mmCIF file of C-alpha atoms in Angstrom:
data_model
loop_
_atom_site.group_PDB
_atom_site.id
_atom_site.type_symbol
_atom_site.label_atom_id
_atom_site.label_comp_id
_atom_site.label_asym_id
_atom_site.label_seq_id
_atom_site.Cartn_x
_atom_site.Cartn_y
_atom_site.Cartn_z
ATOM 1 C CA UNK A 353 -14.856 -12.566 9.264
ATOM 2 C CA UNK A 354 -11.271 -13.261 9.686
ATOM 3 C CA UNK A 355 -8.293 -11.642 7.363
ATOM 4 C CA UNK A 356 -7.568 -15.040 6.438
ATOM 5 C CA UNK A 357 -10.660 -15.294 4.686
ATOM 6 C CA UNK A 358 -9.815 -11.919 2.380
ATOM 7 C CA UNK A 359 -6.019 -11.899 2.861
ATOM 8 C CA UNK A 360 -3.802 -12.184 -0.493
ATOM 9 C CA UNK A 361 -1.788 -15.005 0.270
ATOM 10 C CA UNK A 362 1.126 -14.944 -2.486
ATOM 11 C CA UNK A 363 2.859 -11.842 -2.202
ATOM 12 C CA UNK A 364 5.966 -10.458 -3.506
ATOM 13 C CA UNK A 365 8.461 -9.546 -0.888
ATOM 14 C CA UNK A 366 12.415 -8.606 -1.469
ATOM 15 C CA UNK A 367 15.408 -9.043 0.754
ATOM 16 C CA UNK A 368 17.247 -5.898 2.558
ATOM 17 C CA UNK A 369 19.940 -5.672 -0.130
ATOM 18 C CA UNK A 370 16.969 -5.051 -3.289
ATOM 19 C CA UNK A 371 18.209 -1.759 -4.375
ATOM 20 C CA UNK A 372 15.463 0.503 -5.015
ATOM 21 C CA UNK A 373 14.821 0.581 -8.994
ATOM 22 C CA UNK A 374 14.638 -3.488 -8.740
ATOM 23 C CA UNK A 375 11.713 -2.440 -5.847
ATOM 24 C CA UNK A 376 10.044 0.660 -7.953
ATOM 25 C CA UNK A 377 10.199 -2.438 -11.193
ATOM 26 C CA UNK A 378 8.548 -4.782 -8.826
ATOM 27 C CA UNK A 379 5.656 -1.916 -7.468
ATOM 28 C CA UNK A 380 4.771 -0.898 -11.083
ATOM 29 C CA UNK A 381 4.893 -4.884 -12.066
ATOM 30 C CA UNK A 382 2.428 -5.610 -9.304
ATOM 31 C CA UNK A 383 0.707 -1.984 -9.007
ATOM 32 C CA UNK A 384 1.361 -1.662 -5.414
ATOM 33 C CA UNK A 385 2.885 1.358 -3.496
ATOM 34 C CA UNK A 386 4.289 -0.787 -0.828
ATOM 35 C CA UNK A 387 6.789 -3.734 -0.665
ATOM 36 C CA UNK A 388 7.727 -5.912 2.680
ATOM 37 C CA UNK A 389 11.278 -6.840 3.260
ATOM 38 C CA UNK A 390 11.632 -10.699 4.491
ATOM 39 C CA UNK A 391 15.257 -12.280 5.567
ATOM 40 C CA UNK A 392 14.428 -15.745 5.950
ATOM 41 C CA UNK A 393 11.028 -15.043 5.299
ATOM 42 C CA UNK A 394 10.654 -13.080 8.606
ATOM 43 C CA UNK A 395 8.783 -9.993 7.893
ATOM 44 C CA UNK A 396 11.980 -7.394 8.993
ATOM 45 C CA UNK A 397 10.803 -4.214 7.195
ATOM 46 C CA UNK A 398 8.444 -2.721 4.425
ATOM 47 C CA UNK A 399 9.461 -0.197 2.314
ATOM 48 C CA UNK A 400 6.984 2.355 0.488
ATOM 49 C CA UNK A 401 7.182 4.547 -2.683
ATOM 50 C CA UNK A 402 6.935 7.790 -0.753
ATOM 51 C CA UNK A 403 10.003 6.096 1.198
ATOM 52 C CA UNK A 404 11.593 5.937 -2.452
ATOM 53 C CA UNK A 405 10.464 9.432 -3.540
ATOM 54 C CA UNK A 406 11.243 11.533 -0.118
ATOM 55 C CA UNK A 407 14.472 9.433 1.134
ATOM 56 C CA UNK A 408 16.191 9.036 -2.057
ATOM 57 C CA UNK A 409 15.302 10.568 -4.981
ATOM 58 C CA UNK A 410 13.961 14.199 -2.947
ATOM 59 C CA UNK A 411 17.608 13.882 -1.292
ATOM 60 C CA UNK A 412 19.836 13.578 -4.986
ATOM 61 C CA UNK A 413 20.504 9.800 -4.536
ATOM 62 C CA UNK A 414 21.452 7.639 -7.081
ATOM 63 C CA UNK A 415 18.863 4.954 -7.215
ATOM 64 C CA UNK A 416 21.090 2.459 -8.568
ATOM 65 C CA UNK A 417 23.479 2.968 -5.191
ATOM 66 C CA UNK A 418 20.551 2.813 -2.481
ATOM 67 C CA UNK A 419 19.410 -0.479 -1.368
ATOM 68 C CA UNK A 420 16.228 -1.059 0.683
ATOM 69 C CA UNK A 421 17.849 -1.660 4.001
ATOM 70 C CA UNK A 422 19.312 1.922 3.637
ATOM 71 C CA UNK A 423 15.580 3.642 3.807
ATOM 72 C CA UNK A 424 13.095 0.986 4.584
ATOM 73 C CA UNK A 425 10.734 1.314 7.767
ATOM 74 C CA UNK A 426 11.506 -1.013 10.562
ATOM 75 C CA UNK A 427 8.477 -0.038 12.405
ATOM 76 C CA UNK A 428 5.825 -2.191 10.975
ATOM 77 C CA UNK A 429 2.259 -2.122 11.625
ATOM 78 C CA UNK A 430 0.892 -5.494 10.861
ATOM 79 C CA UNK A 431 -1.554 -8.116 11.657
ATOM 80 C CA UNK A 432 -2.396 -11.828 12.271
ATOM 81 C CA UNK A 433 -4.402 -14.241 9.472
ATOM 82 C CA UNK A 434 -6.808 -14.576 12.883
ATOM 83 C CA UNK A 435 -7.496 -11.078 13.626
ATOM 84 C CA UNK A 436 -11.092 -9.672 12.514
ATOM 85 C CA UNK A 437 -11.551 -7.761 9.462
ATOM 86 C CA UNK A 438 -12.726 -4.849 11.318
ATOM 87 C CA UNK A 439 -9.788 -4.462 13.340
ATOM 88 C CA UNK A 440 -7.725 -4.219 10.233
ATOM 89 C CA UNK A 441 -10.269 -1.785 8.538
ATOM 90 C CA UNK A 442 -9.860 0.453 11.840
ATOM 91 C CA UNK A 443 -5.570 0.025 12.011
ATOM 92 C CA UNK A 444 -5.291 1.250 8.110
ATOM 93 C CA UNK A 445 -7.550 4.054 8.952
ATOM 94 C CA UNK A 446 -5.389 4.698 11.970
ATOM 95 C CA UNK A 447 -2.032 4.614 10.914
ATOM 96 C CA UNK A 448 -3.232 5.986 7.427
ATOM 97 C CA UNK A 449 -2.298 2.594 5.114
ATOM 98 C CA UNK A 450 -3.560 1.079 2.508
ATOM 99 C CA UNK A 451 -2.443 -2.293 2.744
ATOM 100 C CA UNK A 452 -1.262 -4.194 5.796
ATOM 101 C CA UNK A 453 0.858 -7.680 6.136
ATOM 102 C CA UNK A 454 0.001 -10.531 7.724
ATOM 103 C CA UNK A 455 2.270 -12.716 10.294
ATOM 104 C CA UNK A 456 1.831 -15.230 11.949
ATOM 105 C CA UNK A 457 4.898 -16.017 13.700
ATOM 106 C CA UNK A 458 7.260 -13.395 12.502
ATOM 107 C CA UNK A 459 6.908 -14.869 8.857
ATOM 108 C CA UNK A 460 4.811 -13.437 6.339
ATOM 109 C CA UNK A 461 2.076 -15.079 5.326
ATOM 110 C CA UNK A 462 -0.081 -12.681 3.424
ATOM 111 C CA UNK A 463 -1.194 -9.196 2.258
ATOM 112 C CA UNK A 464 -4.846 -7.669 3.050
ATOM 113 C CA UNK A 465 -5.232 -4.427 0.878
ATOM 114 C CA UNK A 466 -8.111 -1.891 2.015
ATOM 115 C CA UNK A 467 -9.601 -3.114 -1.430
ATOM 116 C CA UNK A 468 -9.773 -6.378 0.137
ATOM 117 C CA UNK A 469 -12.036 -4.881 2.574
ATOM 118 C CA UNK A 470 -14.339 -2.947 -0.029
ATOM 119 C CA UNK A 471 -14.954 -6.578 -1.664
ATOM 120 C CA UNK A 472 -16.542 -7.763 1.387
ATOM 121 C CA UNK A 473 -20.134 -5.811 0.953
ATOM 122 C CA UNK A 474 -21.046 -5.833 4.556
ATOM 123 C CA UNK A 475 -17.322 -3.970 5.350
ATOM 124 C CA UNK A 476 -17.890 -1.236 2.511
ATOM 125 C CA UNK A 477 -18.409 1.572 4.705
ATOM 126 C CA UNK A 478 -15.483 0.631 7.010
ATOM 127 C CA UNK A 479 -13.178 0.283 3.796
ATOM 128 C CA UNK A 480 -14.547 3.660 2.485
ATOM 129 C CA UNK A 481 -14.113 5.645 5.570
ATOM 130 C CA UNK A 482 -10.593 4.169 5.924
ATOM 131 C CA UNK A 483 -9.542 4.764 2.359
ATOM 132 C CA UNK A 484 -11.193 8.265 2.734
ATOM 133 C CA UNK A 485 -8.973 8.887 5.902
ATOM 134 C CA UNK A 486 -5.946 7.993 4.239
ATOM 135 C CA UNK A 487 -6.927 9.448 1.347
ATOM 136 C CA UNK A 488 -7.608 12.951 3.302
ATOM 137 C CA UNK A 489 -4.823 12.303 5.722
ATOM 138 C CA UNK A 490 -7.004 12.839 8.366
ATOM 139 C CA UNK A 491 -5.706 11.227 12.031
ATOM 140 C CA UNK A 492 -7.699 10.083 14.526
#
């Protein structure tokens, strides 16, 4: 099975000026701990709420002054709509995420969320032990 075929295909994404309450609005909105940052719809960033928590409001800065750009991640572990669902079950365990976009391209096309995985039956265990990684912080 392909991401493709599990893959959330619309999915909110901000530009690099967002500041960061209009991001935390648009996390709780969608209940989501991670947003990706498009310019021209090319996937450029992602930005998470620990990002929020640790790089602005753990350092005393005003939320309503901080714009994405300023703290989001430019290394950005993604993967294609053709890659197998396994591969994606193994890279969230790996690099300890829960949800993982999808480019084809440089543009983003998609989400696939580890809960994605734990819909397909036959990937449970997969989804489980990755979730239970992250979950645990364990790294392998």
């Amino acid at each position: 099975m392909k991401v493709r075929d599990i893959m959330t295909s619309s999915v909110d994404w901000v530009t690099p000026d967002t500041t960061v309450v209009k991001i935390a609005q648009l996390m709780k909105k969608d209940d989501v701990g991670s947003i990706p940052i498009c310019q021209d719809n090319n996937l450029i960033g992602i930005i998470t709420d620990r990002d929020i928590v640790l790089k602005v409001v753990a350092a005393g800065g005003n939320t309503n002054n901080v714009s994405c750009k300023d703290i989001m991640s430019k290394d950005i572990i993604s993967v294609t709509a053709d890659q197998d669902v396994h591969e994606a079950a193994n890279m969230m365990s790996k690099y300890q995420i829960r949800r993982l976009p999808v480019v084809e391209n440089g543009k983003l096309v998609g989400i696939v969320a580890i809960g994605d995985l734990a819909i397909e039956k036959i990937h449970i265990n997969e989804a489980g032990d990755a979730l239970s990684d992250i979950s645990q912080g364990a790294h392998h």
